[in-house]
mmCIF file of C-alpha atoms in Angstrom:
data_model
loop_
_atom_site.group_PDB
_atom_site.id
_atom_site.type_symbol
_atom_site.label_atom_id
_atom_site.label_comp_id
_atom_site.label_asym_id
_atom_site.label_seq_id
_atom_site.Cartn_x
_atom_site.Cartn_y
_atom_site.Cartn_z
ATOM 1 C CA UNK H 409 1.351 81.831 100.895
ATOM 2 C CA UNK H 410 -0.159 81.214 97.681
ATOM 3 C CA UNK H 411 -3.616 79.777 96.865
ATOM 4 C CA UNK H 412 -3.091 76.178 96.765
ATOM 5 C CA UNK H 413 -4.087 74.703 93.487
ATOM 6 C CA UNK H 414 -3.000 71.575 92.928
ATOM 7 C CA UNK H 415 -3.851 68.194 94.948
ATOM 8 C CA UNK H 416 -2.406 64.886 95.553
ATOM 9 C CA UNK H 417 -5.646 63.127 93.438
ATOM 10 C CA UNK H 418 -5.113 65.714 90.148
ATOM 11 C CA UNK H 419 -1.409 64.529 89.705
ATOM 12 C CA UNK H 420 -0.815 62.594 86.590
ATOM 13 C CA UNK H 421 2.401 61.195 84.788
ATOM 14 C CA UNK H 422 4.273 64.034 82.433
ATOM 15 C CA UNK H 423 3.181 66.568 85.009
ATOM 16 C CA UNK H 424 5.124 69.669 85.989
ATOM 17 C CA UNK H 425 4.421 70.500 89.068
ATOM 18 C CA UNK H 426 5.316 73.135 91.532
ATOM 19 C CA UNK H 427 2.862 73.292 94.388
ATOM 20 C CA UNK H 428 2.987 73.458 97.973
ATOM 21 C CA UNK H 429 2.613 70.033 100.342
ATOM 22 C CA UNK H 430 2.837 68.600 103.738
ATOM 23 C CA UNK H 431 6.271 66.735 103.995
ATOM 24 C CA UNK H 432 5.269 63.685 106.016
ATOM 25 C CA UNK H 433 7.783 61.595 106.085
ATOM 26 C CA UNK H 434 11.395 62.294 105.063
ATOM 27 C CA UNK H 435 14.333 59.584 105.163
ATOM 28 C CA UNK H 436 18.015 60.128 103.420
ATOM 29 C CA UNK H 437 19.687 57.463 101.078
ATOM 30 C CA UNK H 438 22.701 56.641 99.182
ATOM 31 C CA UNK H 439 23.092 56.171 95.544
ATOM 32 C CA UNK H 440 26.494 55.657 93.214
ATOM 33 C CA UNK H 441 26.111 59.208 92.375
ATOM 34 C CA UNK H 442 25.560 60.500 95.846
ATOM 35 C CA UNK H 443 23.041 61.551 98.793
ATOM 36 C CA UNK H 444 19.396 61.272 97.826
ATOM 37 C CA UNK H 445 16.183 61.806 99.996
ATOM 38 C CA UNK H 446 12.881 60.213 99.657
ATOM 39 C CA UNK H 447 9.912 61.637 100.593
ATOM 40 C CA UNK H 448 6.542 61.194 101.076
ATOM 41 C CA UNK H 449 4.127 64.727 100.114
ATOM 42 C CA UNK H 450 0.922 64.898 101.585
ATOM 43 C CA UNK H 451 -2.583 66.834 101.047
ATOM 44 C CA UNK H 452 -6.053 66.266 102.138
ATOM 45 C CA UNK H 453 -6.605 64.640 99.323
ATOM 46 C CA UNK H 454 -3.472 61.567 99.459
ATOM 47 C CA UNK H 455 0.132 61.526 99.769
ATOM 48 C CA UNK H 456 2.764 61.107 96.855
ATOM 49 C CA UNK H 457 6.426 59.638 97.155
ATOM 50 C CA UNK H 458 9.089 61.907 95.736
ATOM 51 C CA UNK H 459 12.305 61.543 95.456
ATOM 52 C CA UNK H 460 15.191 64.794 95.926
ATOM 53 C CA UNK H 461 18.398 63.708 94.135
ATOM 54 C CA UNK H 462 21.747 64.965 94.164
ATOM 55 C CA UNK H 463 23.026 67.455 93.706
ATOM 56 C CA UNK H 464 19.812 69.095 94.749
ATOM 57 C CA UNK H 465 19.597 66.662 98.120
ATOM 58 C CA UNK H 466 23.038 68.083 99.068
ATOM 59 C CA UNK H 467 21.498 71.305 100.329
ATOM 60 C CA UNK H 468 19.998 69.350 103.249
ATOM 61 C CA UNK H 469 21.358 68.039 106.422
ATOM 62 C CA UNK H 470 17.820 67.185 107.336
ATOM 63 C CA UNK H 471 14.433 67.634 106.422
ATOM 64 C CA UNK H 472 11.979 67.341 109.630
ATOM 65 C CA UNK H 473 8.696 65.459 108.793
ATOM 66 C CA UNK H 474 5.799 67.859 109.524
ATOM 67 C CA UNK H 475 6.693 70.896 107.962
ATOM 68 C CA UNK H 476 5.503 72.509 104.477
ATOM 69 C CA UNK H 477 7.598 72.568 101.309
ATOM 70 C CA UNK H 478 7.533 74.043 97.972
ATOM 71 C CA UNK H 479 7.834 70.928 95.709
ATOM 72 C CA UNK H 480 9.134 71.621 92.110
ATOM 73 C CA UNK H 481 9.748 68.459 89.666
ATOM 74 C CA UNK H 482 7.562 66.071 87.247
ATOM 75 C CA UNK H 483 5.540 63.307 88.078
ATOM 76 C CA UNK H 484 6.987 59.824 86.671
ATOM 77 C CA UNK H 485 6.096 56.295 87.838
ATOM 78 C CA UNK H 486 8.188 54.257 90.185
ATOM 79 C CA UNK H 487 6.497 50.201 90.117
ATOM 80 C CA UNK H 488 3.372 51.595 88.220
ATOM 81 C CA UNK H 489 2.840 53.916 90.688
ATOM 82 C CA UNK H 490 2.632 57.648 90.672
ATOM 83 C CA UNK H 491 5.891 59.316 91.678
ATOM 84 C CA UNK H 492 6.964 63.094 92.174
ATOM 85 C CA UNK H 493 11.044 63.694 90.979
ATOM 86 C CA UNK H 494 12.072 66.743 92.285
ATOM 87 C CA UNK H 495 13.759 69.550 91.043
ATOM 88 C CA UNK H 496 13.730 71.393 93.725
ATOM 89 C CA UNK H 497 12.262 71.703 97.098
ATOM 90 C CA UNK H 498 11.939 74.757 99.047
ATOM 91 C CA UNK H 499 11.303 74.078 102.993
ATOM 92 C CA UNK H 500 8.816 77.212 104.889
ATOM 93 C CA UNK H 501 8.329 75.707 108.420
ATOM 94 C CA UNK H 502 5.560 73.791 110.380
ATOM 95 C CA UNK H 503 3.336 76.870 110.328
ATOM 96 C CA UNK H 504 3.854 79.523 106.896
ATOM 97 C CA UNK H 505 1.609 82.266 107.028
ATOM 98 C CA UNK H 506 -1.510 82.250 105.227
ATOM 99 C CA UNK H 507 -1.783 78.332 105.229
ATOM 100 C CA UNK H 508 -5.362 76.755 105.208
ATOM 101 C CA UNK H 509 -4.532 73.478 107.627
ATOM 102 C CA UNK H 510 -7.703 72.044 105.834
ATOM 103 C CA UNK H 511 -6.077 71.964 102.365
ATOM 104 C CA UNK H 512 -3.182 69.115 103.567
ATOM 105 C CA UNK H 513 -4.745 67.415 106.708
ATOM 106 C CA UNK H 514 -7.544 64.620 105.367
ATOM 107 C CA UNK H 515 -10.806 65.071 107.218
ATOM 108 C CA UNK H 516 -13.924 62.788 107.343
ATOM 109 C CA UNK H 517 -16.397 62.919 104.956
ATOM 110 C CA UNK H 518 -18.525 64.889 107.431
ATOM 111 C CA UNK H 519 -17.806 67.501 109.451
ATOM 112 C CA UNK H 520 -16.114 66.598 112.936
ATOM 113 C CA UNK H 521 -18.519 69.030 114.751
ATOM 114 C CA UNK H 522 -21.367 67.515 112.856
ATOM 115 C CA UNK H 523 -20.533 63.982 113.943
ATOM 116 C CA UNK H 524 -19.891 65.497 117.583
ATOM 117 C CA UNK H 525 -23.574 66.562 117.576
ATOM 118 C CA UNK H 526 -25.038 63.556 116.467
ATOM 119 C CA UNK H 527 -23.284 61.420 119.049
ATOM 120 C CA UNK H 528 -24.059 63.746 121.870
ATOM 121 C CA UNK H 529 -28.242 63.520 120.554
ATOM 122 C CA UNK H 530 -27.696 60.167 119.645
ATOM 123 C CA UNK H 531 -26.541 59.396 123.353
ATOM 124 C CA UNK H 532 -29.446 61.614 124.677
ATOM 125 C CA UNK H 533 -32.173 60.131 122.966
ATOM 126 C CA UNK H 534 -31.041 56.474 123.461
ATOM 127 C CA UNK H 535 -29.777 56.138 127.030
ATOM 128 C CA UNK H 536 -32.776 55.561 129.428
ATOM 129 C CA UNK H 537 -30.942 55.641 132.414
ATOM 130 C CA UNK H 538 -30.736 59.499 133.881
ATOM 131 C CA UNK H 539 -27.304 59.094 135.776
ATOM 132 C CA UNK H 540 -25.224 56.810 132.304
ATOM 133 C CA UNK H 541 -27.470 60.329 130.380
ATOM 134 C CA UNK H 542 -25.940 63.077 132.714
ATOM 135 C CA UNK H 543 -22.193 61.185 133.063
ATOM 136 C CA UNK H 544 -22.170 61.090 129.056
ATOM 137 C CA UNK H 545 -22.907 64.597 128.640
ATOM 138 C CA UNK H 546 -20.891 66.114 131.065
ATOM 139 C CA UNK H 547 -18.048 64.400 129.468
ATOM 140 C CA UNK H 548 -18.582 65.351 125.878
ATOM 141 C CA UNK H 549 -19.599 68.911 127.612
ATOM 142 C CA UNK H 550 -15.979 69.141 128.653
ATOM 143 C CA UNK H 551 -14.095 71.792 126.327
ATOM 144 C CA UNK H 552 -11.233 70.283 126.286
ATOM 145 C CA UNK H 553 -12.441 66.861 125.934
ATOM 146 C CA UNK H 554 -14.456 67.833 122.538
ATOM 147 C CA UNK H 555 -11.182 69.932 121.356
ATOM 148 C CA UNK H 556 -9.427 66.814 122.000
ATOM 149 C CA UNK H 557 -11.876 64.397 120.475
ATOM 150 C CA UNK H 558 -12.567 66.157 117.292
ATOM 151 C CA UNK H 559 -9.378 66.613 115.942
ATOM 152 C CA UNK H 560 -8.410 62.965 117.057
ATOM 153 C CA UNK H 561 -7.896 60.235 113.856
ATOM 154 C CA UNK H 562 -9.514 56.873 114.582
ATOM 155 C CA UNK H 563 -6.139 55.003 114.472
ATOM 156 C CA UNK H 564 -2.559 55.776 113.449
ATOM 157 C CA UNK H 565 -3.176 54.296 110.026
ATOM 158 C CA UNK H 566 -5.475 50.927 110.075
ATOM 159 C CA UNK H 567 -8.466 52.760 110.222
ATOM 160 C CA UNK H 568 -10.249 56.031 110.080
ATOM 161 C CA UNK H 569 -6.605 57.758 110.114
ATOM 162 C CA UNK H 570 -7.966 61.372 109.404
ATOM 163 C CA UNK H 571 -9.226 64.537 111.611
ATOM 164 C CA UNK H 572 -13.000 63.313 113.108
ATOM 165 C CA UNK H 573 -12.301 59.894 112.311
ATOM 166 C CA UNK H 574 -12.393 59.056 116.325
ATOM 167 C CA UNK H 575 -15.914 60.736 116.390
ATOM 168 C CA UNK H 576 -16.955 59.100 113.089
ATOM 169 C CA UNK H 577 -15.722 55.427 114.548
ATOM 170 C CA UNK H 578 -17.139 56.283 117.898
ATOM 171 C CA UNK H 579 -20.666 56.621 116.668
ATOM 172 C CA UNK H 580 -20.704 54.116 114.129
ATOM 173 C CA UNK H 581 -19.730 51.592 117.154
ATOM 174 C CA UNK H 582 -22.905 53.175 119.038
ATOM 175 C CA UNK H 583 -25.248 52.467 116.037
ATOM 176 C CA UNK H 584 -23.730 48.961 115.947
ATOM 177 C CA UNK H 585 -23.960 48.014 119.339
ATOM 178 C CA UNK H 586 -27.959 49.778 119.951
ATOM 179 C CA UNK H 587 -28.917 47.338 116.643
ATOM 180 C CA UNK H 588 -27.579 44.731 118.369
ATOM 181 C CA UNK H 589 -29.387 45.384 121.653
ATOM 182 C CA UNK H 590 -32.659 45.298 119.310
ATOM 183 C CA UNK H 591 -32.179 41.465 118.975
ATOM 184 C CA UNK H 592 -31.394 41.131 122.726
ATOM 185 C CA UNK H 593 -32.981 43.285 124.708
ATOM 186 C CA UNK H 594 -32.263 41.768 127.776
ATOM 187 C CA UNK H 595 -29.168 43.377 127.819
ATOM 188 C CA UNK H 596 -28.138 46.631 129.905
ATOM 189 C CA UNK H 597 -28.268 48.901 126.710
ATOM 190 C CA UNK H 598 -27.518 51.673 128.610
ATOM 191 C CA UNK H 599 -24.481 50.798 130.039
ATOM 192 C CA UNK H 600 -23.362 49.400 126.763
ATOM 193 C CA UNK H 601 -24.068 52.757 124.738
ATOM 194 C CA UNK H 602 -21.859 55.068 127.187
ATOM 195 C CA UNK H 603 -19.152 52.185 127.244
ATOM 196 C CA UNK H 604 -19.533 52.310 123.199
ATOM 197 C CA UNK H 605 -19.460 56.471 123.199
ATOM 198 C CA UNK H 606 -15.906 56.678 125.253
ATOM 199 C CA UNK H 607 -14.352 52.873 124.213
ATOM 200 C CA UNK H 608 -11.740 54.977 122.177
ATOM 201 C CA UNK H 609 -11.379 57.873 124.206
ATOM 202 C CA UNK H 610 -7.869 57.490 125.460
ATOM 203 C CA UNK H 611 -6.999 57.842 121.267
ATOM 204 C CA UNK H 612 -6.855 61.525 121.543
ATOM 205 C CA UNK H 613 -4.025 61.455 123.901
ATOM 206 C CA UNK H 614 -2.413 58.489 122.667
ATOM 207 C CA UNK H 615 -1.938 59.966 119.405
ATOM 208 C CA UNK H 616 -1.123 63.663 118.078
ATOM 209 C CA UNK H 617 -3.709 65.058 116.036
ATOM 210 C CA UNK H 618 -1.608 67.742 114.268
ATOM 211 C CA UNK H 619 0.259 67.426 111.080
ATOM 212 C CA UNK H 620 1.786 64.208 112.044
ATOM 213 C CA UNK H 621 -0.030 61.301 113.281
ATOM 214 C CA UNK H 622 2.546 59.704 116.060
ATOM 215 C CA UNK H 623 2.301 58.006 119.370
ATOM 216 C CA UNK H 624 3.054 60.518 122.187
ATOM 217 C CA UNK H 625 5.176 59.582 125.029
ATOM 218 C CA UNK H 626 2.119 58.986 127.284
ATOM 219 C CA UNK H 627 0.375 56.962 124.158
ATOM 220 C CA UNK H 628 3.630 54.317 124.211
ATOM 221 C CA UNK H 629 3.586 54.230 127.818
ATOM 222 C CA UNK H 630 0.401 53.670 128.509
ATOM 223 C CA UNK H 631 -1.883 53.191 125.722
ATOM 224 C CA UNK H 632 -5.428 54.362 124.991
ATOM 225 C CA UNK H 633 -7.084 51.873 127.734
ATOM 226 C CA UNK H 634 -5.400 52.677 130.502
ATOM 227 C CA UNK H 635 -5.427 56.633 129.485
ATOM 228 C CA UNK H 636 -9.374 56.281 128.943
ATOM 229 C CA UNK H 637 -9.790 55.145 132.195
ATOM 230 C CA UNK H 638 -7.576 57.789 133.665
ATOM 231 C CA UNK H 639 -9.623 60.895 132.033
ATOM 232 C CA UNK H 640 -13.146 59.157 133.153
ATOM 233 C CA UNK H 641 -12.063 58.087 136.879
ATOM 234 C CA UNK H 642 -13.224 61.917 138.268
ATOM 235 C CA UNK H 643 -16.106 61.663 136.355
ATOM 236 C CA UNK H 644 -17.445 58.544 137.614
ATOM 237 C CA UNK H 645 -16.475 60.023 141.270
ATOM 238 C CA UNK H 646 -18.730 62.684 140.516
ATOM 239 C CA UNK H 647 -21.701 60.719 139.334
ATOM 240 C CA UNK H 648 -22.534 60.075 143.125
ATOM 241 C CA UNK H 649 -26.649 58.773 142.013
ATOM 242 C CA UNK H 650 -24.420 56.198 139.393
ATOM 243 C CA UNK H 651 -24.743 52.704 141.104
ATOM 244 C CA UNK H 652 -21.040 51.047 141.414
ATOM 245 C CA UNK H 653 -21.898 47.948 139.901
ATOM 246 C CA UNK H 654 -22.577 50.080 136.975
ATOM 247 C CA UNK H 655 -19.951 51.848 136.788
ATOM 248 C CA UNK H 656 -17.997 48.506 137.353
ATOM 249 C CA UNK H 657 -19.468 47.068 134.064
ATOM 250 C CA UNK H 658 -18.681 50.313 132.188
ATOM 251 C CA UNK H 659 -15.182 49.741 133.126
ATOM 252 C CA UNK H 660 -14.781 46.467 132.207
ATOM 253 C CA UNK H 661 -16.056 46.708 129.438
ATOM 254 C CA UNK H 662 -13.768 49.515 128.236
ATOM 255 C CA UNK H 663 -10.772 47.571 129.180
ATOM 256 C CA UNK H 664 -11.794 44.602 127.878
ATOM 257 C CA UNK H 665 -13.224 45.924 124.177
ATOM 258 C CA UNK H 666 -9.514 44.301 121.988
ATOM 259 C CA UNK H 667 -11.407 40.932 123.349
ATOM 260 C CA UNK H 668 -7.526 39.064 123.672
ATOM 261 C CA UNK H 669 -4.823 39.306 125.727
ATOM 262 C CA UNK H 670 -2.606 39.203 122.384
ATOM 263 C CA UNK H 671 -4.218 41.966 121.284
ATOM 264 C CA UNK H 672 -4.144 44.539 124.265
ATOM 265 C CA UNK H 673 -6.770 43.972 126.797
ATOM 266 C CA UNK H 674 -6.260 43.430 129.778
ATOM 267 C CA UNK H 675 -8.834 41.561 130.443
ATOM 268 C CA UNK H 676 -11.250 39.370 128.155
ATOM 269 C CA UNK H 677 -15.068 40.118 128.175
ATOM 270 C CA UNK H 678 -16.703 38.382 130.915
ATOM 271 C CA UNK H 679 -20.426 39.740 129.417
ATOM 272 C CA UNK H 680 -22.708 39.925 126.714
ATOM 273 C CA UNK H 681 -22.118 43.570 126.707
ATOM 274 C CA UNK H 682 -18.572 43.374 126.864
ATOM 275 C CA UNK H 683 -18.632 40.841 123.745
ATOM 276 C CA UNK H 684 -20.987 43.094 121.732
ATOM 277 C CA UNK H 685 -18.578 46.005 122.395
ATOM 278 C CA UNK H 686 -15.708 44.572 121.698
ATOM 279 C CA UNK H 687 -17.508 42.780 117.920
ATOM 280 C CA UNK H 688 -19.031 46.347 117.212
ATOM 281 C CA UNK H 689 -15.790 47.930 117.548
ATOM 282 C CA UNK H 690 -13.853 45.136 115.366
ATOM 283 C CA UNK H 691 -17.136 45.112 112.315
ATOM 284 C CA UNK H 692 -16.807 49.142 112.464
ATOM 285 C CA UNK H 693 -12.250 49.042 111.904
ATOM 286 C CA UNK H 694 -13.254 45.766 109.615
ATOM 287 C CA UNK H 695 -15.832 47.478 107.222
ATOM 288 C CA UNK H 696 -14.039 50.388 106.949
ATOM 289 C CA UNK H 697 -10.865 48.799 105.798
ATOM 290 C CA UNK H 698 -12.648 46.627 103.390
ATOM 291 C CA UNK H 699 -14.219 49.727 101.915
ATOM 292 C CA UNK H 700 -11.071 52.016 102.030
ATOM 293 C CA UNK H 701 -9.163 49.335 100.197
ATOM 294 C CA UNK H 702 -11.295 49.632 96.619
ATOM 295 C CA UNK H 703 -10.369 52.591 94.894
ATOM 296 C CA UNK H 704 -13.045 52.810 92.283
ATOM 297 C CA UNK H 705 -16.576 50.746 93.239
ATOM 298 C CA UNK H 706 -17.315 50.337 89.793
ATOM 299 C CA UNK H 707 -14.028 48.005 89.008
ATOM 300 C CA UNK H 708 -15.159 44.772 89.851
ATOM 301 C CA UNK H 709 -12.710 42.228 91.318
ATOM 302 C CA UNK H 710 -9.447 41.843 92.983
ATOM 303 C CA UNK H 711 -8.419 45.230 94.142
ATOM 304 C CA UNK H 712 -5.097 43.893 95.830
ATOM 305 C CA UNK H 713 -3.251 42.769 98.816
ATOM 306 C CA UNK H 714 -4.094 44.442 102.099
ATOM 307 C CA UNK H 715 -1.411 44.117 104.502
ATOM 308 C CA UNK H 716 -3.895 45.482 107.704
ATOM 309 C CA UNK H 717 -6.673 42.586 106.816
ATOM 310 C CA UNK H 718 -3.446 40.260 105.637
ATOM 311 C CA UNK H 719 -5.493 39.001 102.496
ATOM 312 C CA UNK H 720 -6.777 40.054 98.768
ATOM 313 C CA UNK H 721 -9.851 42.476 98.326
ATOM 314 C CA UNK H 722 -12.309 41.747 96.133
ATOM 315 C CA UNK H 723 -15.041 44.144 94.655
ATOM 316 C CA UNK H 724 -18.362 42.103 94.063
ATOM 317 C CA UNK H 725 -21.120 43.094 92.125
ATOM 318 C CA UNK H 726 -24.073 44.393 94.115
ATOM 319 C CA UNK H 727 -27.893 44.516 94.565
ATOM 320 C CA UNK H 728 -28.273 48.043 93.376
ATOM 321 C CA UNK H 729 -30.996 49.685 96.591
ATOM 322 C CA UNK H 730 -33.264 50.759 93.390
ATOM 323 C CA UNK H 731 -33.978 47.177 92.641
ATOM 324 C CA UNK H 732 -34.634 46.058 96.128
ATOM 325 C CA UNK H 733 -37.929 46.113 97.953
ATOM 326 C CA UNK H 734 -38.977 49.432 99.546
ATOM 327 C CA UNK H 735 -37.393 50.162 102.867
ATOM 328 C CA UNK H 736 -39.014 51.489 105.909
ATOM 329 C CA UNK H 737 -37.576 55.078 106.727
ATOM 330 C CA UNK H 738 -36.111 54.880 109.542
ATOM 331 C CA UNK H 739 -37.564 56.018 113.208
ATOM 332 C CA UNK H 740 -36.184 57.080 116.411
ATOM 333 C CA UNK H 741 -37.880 55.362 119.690
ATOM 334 C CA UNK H 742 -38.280 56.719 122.881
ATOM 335 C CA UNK H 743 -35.494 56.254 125.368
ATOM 336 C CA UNK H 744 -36.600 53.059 127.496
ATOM 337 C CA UNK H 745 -33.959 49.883 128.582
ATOM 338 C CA UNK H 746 -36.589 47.460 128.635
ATOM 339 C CA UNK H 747 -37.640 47.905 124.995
ATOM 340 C CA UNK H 748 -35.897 47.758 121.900
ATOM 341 C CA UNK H 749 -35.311 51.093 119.910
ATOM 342 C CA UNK H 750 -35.975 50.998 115.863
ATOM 343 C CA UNK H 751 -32.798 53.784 114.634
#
């Protein structure tokens, strides 16, 4: 394998182009002329539809998604957007020798491990209660529980659909809910923080994390509830100095964070803490949709129809932080339920 050297994001109309990409999703057609395949190429850095016409689609029975290709064609537009027409293509298996994973699979922002840290100190410095403190780092302690977890996407596509975007919702949803707990703090933060830390657990096993991002057979059949309650069950049976009622809470909660029947709990909440759980989770998916869905912050207005939020974007203007008043930096606070923390 060659260096790659052209991305998804430097592609622009009248290019030639032949570069190596992910093949992500691949279904065949028919046109007057014959057989023709559209694809969809992917990168770290966005994915491109192409189209393989005859004769050149002839040469393929079938073209698995998840592989690599060699891509050869220009770059047109198809409905004013960007569009690859192929030449050629040039299959070389799910795994080609030489190939740097990082170069076609999107990542967050920051680094999965990084995020992993932060959530395991971030647990540890805000959970007062010594048995929720132990149970939540024994389980983020497990190897393959962080293998799992980092490599996991956040959703299949709605929201953080990328390698660490499980850890990068997960702690976002912590940060939510302990700000929340600041404005009531008669609530059981600490039960709320480790129901917040492993709400989304069951994600790494209901999806694959590899070049594809598809249910697995235990993901349709059960869903990520039902399989996060399954991988925490022997922990909790382990935690013998972790009161039941507790550990009751922390399970309701967990199965009752979609907040509707309709929407996949199986239970509503029956708490505050359940409640605040299931509105951090929703403002964390919410805000990050809303964000993903304006290409370029400084174009202000309607950015377009989002079928996930099922309504129109718009880009506002905005305060710029230099012309606000002064912020306090921000402090961590000592690890106590009765009192309010200041994050």
């Amino acid at each position: 394998m060659t260096e790659k050297r052209i991305f998804v994001r430097d592609l622009a109309v009248g290019d030639q182009v032949s570069e190596c990409f992910l093949l992500a999703q691949a279904s065949k057609g028919q046109a007057r002329n014959g057989p023709f395949w559209s694809l969809k190429l992917q990168d770290a850095t966005g994915v491109i539809e192409a189209k393989l016409w005859s004769p050149g689609s002839l040469a393929f029975d079938d073209l698995p998604a998840g592989q690599f290709a060699i891509a050869s064609g220009t770059v047109t537009t198809y409905r004013d957007q960007p569009q690859l027409n192929l030449d050629g293509l040039e299959p070389l298996g799910p795994a080609p020798e030489g190939i740097d994973y990082g170069h076609f699979l999107p990542e967050s922002e920051e680094k999965p491990e990084s995020l992993y840290a932060k959530l395991e100190d971030f647990l540890n410095s805000n959970i007062g209660h010594a048995p929720w403190r132990r149970f939540c780092r024994k389980v983020l302690g497990d190897p393959e529980i962080r293998e799992k977890l980092l490599a996991a996407p956040g959703a299949k596509a709605m929201h953080h659909a990328y390698r660490g975007g499980l850890v990068e919702h997960t702690l976002a949803v912590c940060r939510v809910a302990l700000s929340l707990c600041q404005l009531y703090p008669q609530l059981d933060r600490d039960t709320l923080l480790a129901a917040a830390a492993f709400h989304d657990m069951g994600k790494a096993w209901e999806l694959s994390s590899g070049l594809t991002r598809e249910y697995t057979d235990e993901g349709q059949m059960l869903g990520h509830i039902v399989i996060s309650l399954g991988l925490l069950e022997p922990f909790l049976r382990k935690a013998k100095d972790l009161e039941p009622g507790l550990a009751l809470h922390f399970k309701h909660m967990l199965v009752s964070h979609h907040g509707e029947l309709a929407f996949g709990s199986p239970k509503t909440p029956m708490t505050p803490e359940a409640m605040i759980l299931h509105f951090a989770d929703n403002i964390d998916a919410k805000v990050h949709q809303f964000l993903g869905a304006v290409e370029d912050p400084e174009k202000i207005g309607v950015t377009g129809f989002v079928r996930a939020l099922d309504r129109y974007v718009y880009n506002p203007v905005r305060v710029k932080p230099e012309n606000g008043p002064p912020r306090k930096p921000q402090e961590k606070g000592p690890p106590q339920c009765s009192l309010p923390l200041k994050v």
